[in-house]
Amino acid sequence: MSIARRLTARIVATAVMLALGVLVMNLPALFRRGRGAEPNLGVKWIFADSAAPTAGEPAPESTAVVAALRRVMDPELDLSIVDMGLLDSLSVDQTGNVRIVLLLTTPECPYTTVIGRQVVAEVRRLGGARRIQVRLEPNAEWEPERLTEEGRQRFRELFGDGTGTGR
């Protein structure tokens, strides 16, 4: 093989390796882009339900919605999503539109569909809700500090107090 061919092969190989390195180094940034709009993997994380409330039925109170959400349990921990600190935001307007944003403990949570559907069902049971929108936000970070005292107690029962684990 001639020197010119070897040099050309080395230049091409170096360019390909450099391009792959740049791509790999920028993958996290590519997945973070668009944060807050929608998850970057093309998965729709919005659960919605619409119905006409019975005439004269008032919109549910936000405290009643939170109480309903306490009946939605995390399938793995048997702890309510409220006690886990997954409720990020809640709004109820005068016409009965309910919007809920939930955090996930991990973006790869396998129970998103189960939790989203249970939330819609529990809020629907309250009555008075015209439109229910639930967004499970996989891009926001959940921290254990979000646990309620009951949630902390349940975690200690399941996992101990963490001494000797380096945490």
PDB file of C-alpha atoms in Angstrom:
ATOM      1  CA  MET A   1       0.000   0.000   0.000  1.00  0.00           C
ATOM      2  CA  SER A   2       1.381   3.373  -0.938  1.00  0.00           C
ATOM      3  CA  ILE A   3       2.156   6.074   1.551  1.00  0.00           C
ATOM      4  CA  ALA A   4      -0.561   8.336   0.078  1.00  0.00           C
ATOM      5  CA  ARG A   5      -3.222   5.637   0.554  1.00  0.00           C
ATOM      6  CA  ARG A   6      -2.114   4.942   4.144  1.00  0.00           C
ATOM      7  CA  LEU A   7      -2.186   8.642   4.932  1.00  0.00           C
ATOM      8  CA  THR A   8      -5.664   9.023   3.403  1.00  0.00           C
ATOM      9  CA  ALA A   9      -6.938   5.989   5.354  1.00  0.00           C
ATOM     10  CA  ARG A  10      -5.547   7.424   8.595  1.00  0.00           C
ATOM     11  CA  ILE A  11      -7.100  10.821   7.953  1.00  0.00           C
ATOM     12  CA  VAL A  12     -10.504   9.270   7.210  1.00  0.00           C
ATOM     13  CA  ALA A  13     -10.305   7.007  10.296  1.00  0.00           C
ATOM     14  CA  THR A  14      -9.310   9.975  12.476  1.00  0.00           C
ATOM     15  CA  ALA A  15     -12.198  12.085  11.135  1.00  0.00           C
ATOM     16  CA  VAL A  16     -14.699   9.275  11.779  1.00  0.00           C
ATOM     17  CA  MET A  17     -13.397   8.719  15.324  1.00  0.00           C
ATOM     18  CA  LEU A  18     -13.505  12.453  16.016  1.00  0.00           C
ATOM     19  CA  ALA A  19     -17.105  12.707  14.754  1.00  0.00           C
ATOM     20  CA  LEU A  20     -18.176   9.753  16.905  1.00  0.00           C
ATOM     21  CA  GLY A  21     -16.491  11.270  19.939  1.00  0.00           C
ATOM     22  CA  VAL A  22     -18.256  14.597  19.448  1.00  0.00           C
ATOM     23  CA  LEU A  23     -21.603  12.817  19.055  1.00  0.00           C
ATOM     24  CA  VAL A  24     -21.128  10.721  22.195  1.00  0.00           C
ATOM     25  CA  MET A  25     -20.019  13.740  24.224  1.00  0.00           C
ATOM     26  CA  ASN A  26     -23.084  15.738  23.147  1.00  0.00           C
ATOM     27  CA  LEU A  27     -25.748  13.059  23.630  1.00  0.00           C
ATOM     28  CA  PRO A  28     -26.740  14.235  27.146  1.00  0.00           C
ATOM     29  CA  ALA A  29     -27.200  17.798  25.901  1.00  0.00           C
ATOM     30  CA  LEU A  30     -29.311  16.583  22.992  1.00  0.00           C
ATOM     31  CA  PHE A  31     -31.648  14.774  25.391  1.00  0.00           C
ATOM     32  CA  ARG A  32     -31.886  17.772  27.748  1.00  0.00           C
ATOM     33  CA  ARG A  33     -32.810  20.186  24.960  1.00  0.00           C
ATOM     34  CA  GLY A  34     -36.465  21.190  25.106  1.00  0.00           C
ATOM     35  CA  ARG A  35     -36.736  20.557  28.852  1.00  0.00           C
ATOM     36  CA  GLY A  36     -40.108  21.475  30.236  1.00  0.00           C
ATOM     37  CA  ALA A  37     -41.916  21.060  26.941  1.00  0.00           C
ATOM     38  CA  GLU A  38     -42.170  17.324  26.502  1.00  0.00           C
ATOM     39  CA  PRO A  39     -39.948  14.310  27.121  1.00  0.00           C
ATOM     40  CA  ASN A  40     -37.269  13.955  24.514  1.00  0.00           C
ATOM     41  CA  LEU A  41     -37.924  10.361  23.580  1.00  0.00           C
ATOM     42  CA  GLY A  42     -41.192  11.095  21.787  1.00  0.00           C
ATOM     43  CA  VAL A  43     -43.349   9.520  24.502  1.00  0.00           C
ATOM     44  CA  LYS A  44     -46.554  11.345  25.374  1.00  0.00           C
ATOM     45  CA  TRP A  45     -46.819  11.648  29.114  1.00  0.00           C
ATOM     46  CA  ILE A  46     -50.152  13.448  29.253  1.00  0.00           C
ATOM     47  CA  PHE A  47     -53.277  11.720  30.465  1.00  0.00           C
ATOM     48  CA  ALA A  48     -56.517  13.576  29.843  1.00  0.00           C
ATOM     49  CA  ASP A  49     -60.199  13.029  30.382  1.00  0.00           C
ATOM     50  CA  SER A  50     -63.107  15.304  29.547  1.00  0.00           C
ATOM     51  CA  ALA A  51     -66.716  15.195  30.634  1.00  0.00           C
ATOM     52  CA  ALA A  52     -69.589  17.559  31.125  1.00  0.00           C
ATOM     53  CA  PRO A  53     -70.215  17.916  34.853  1.00  0.00           C
ATOM     54  CA  THR A  54     -73.753  17.551  36.108  1.00  0.00           C
ATOM     55  CA  ALA A  55     -75.608  20.871  35.976  1.00  0.00           C
ATOM     56  CA  GLY A  56     -75.073  22.879  39.131  1.00  0.00           C
ATOM     57  CA  GLU A  57     -72.247  20.637  40.316  1.00  0.00           C
ATOM     58  CA  PRO A  58     -69.406  22.828  41.638  1.00  0.00           C
ATOM     59  CA  ALA A  59     -65.803  22.369  40.589  1.00  0.00           C
ATOM     60  CA  PRO A  60     -63.846  20.215  43.028  1.00  0.00           C
ATOM     61  CA  GLU A  61     -61.813  21.987  45.695  1.00  0.00           C
ATOM     62  CA  SER A  62     -58.046  21.591  45.417  1.00  0.00           C
ATOM     63  CA  THR A  63     -57.956  20.080  48.919  1.00  0.00           C
ATOM     64  CA  ALA A  64     -60.421  17.401  47.770  1.00  0.00           C
ATOM     65  CA  VAL A  65     -58.202  16.687  44.748  1.00  0.00           C
ATOM     66  CA  VAL A  66     -55.168  16.246  47.019  1.00  0.00           C
ATOM     67  CA  ALA A  67     -57.211  13.888  49.226  1.00  0.00           C
ATOM     68  CA  ALA A  68     -58.169  11.904  46.114  1.00  0.00           C
ATOM     69  CA  LEU A  69     -54.518  11.724  45.070  1.00  0.00           C
ATOM     70  CA  ARG A  70     -53.676  10.204  48.456  1.00  0.00           C
ATOM     71  CA  ARG A  71     -55.606   7.138  47.255  1.00  0.00           C
ATOM     72  CA  VAL A  72     -53.211   6.692  44.313  1.00  0.00           C
ATOM     73  CA  MET A  73     -50.479   4.386  45.516  1.00  0.00           C
ATOM     74  CA  ASP A  74     -47.039   3.758  44.114  1.00  0.00           C
ATOM     75  CA  PRO A  75     -47.221   0.100  43.026  1.00  0.00           C
ATOM     76  CA  GLU A  76     -43.755  -0.742  44.344  1.00  0.00           C
ATOM     77  CA  LEU A  77     -43.754   1.024  47.702  1.00  0.00           C
ATOM     78  CA  ASP A  78     -47.456   0.970  48.603  1.00  0.00           C
ATOM     79  CA  LEU A  79     -47.169   4.641  49.501  1.00  0.00           C
ATOM     80  CA  SER A  80     -49.388   7.423  48.170  1.00  0.00           C
ATOM     81  CA  ILE A  81     -48.002   9.652  45.461  1.00  0.00           C
ATOM     82  CA  VAL A  82     -48.679  12.631  47.751  1.00  0.00           C
ATOM     83  CA  ASP A  83     -46.602  11.156  50.599  1.00  0.00           C
ATOM     84  CA  MET A  84     -43.860  10.356  48.122  1.00  0.00           C
ATOM     85  CA  GLY A  85     -43.731  14.026  47.168  1.00  0.00           C
ATOM     86  CA  LEU A  86     -44.581  13.350  43.540  1.00  0.00           C
ATOM     87  CA  LEU A  87     -47.259  16.066  43.355  1.00  0.00           C
ATOM     88  CA  ASP A  88     -45.448  19.004  41.776  1.00  0.00           C
ATOM     89  CA  SER A  89     -48.359  21.290  40.960  1.00  0.00           C
ATOM     90  CA  LEU A  90     -52.132  21.334  41.002  1.00  0.00           C
ATOM     91  CA  SER A  91     -54.629  23.838  39.677  1.00  0.00           C
ATOM     92  CA  VAL A  92     -58.410  23.808  39.575  1.00  0.00           C
ATOM     93  CA  ASP A  93     -60.247  26.626  37.833  1.00  0.00           C
ATOM     94  CA  GLN A  94     -63.828  27.747  38.421  1.00  0.00           C
ATOM     95  CA  THR A  95     -65.155  25.824  35.426  1.00  0.00           C
ATOM     96  CA  GLY A  96     -63.799  22.524  36.758  1.00  0.00           C
ATOM     97  CA  ASN A  97     -60.636  22.158  34.696  1.00  0.00           C
ATOM     98  CA  VAL A  98     -58.060  20.262  36.755  1.00  0.00           C
ATOM     99  CA  ARG A  99     -54.358  20.269  35.863  1.00  0.00           C
ATOM    100  CA  ILE A 100     -51.886  18.109  37.744  1.00  0.00           C
ATOM    101  CA  VAL A 101     -48.137  17.781  37.247  1.00  0.00           C
ATOM    102  CA  LEU A 102     -46.419  14.825  38.891  1.00  0.00           C
ATOM    103  CA  LEU A 103     -42.730  14.113  39.221  1.00  0.00           C
ATOM    104  CA  LEU A 104     -41.256  10.666  38.713  1.00  0.00           C
ATOM    105  CA  THR A 105     -38.644   9.162  40.999  1.00  0.00           C
ATOM    106  CA  THR A 106     -36.840   8.051  37.858  1.00  0.00           C
ATOM    107  CA  PRO A 107     -37.372   8.912  34.170  1.00  0.00           C
ATOM    108  CA  GLU A 108     -37.515   5.183  33.409  1.00  0.00           C
ATOM    109  CA  CYS A 109     -40.429   4.549  35.789  1.00  0.00           C
ATOM    110  CA  PRO A 110     -42.370   1.538  34.454  1.00  0.00           C
ATOM    111  CA  TYR A 111     -45.581   2.597  36.230  1.00  0.00           C
ATOM    112  CA  THR A 112     -46.263   5.908  34.497  1.00  0.00           C
ATOM    113  CA  THR A 113     -49.333   4.607  32.677  1.00  0.00           C
ATOM    114  CA  VAL A 114     -50.752   2.961  35.797  1.00  0.00           C
ATOM    115  CA  ILE A 115     -50.231   6.067  37.935  1.00  0.00           C
ATOM    116  CA  GLY A 116     -51.535   8.472  35.278  1.00  0.00           C
ATOM    117  CA  ARG A 117     -54.730   6.491  34.756  1.00  0.00           C
ATOM    118  CA  GLN A 118     -55.323   6.085  38.493  1.00  0.00           C
ATOM    119  CA  VAL A 119     -54.943   9.833  39.020  1.00  0.00           C
ATOM    120  CA  VAL A 120     -57.529  10.581  36.327  1.00  0.00           C
ATOM    121  CA  ALA A 121     -59.921   7.957  37.763  1.00  0.00           C
ATOM    122  CA  GLU A 122     -59.631   9.275  41.333  1.00  0.00           C
ATOM    123  CA  VAL A 123     -60.193  12.893  40.308  1.00  0.00           C
ATOM    124  CA  ARG A 124     -63.140  11.853  38.114  1.00  0.00           C
ATOM    125  CA  ARG A 125     -64.725  10.142  41.143  1.00  0.00           C
ATOM    126  CA  LEU A 126     -64.870  13.502  42.914  1.00  0.00           C
ATOM    127  CA  GLY A 127     -67.386  14.900  40.458  1.00  0.00           C
ATOM    128  CA  GLY A 128     -67.486  18.436  39.137  1.00  0.00           C
ATOM    129  CA  ALA A 129     -64.329  18.077  37.052  1.00  0.00           C
ATOM    130  CA  ARG A 130     -64.830  19.151  33.458  1.00  0.00           C
ATOM    131  CA  ARG A 131     -61.377  18.394  32.044  1.00  0.00           C
ATOM    132  CA  ILE A 132     -58.605  16.539  33.839  1.00  0.00           C
ATOM    133  CA  GLN A 133     -55.042  16.800  32.585  1.00  0.00           C
ATOM    134  CA  VAL A 134     -52.222  14.873  34.222  1.00  0.00           C
ATOM    135  CA  ARG A 135     -48.625  15.348  33.188  1.00  0.00           C
ATOM    136  CA  LEU A 136     -45.955  13.013  34.463  1.00  0.00           C
ATOM    137  CA  GLU A 137     -42.725  14.985  34.232  1.00  0.00           C
ATOM    138  CA  PRO A 138     -39.763  12.652  33.688  1.00  0.00           C
ATOM    139  CA  ASN A 139     -37.273  15.484  33.105  1.00  0.00           C
ATOM    140  CA  ALA A 140     -37.691  17.141  36.520  1.00  0.00           C
ATOM    141  CA  GLU A 141     -35.611  15.776  39.358  1.00  0.00           C
ATOM    142  CA  TRP A 142     -37.323  14.180  42.347  1.00  0.00           C
ATOM    143  CA  GLU A 143     -35.430  14.376  45.633  1.00  0.00           C
ATOM    144  CA  PRO A 144     -36.048  12.255  48.765  1.00  0.00           C
ATOM    145  CA  GLU A 145     -36.504  15.529  50.678  1.00  0.00           C
ATOM    146  CA  ARG A 146     -39.914  15.789  49.000  1.00  0.00           C
ATOM    147  CA  LEU A 147     -41.213  12.850  51.087  1.00  0.00           C
ATOM    148  CA  THR A 148     -43.756  13.693  53.779  1.00  0.00           C
ATOM    149  CA  GLU A 149     -43.070  12.482  57.316  1.00  0.00           C
ATOM    150  CA  GLU A 150     -45.298   9.465  56.664  1.00  0.00           C
ATOM    151  CA  GLY A 151     -43.316   8.822  53.498  1.00  0.00           C
ATOM    152  CA  ARG A 152     -40.011   9.021  55.380  1.00  0.00           C
ATOM    153  CA  GLN A 153     -41.294   6.578  57.978  1.00  0.00           C
ATOM    154  CA  ARG A 154     -42.369   4.110  55.266  1.00  0.00           C
ATOM    155  CA  PHE A 155     -38.963   4.401  53.593  1.00  0.00           C
ATOM    156  CA  ARG A 156     -37.253   3.648  56.917  1.00  0.00           C
ATOM    157  CA  GLU A 157     -39.484   0.584  57.340  1.00  0.00           C
ATOM    158  CA  LEU A 158     -38.612  -0.672  53.871  1.00  0.00           C
ATOM    159  CA  PHE A 159     -34.966   0.300  53.584  1.00  0.00           C
ATOM    160  CA  GLY A 160     -33.706   0.984  57.101  1.00  0.00           C
ATOM    161  CA  ASP A 161     -32.213   4.237  58.249  1.00  0.00           C
ATOM    162  CA  GLY A 162     -29.339   4.190  55.758  1.00  0.00           C
ATOM    163  CA  THR A 163     -26.559   3.900  58.347  1.00  0.00           C
ATOM    164  CA  GLY A 164     -23.606   2.005  57.066  1.00  0.00           C
ATOM    165  CA  THR A 165     -24.626   2.446  53.430  1.00  0.00           C
ATOM    166  CA  GLY A 166     -22.491   5.492  52.770  1.00  0.00           C
ATOM    167  CA  ARG A 167     -25.528   7.656  52.032  1.00  0.00           C
TER     168      ARG A 167
END
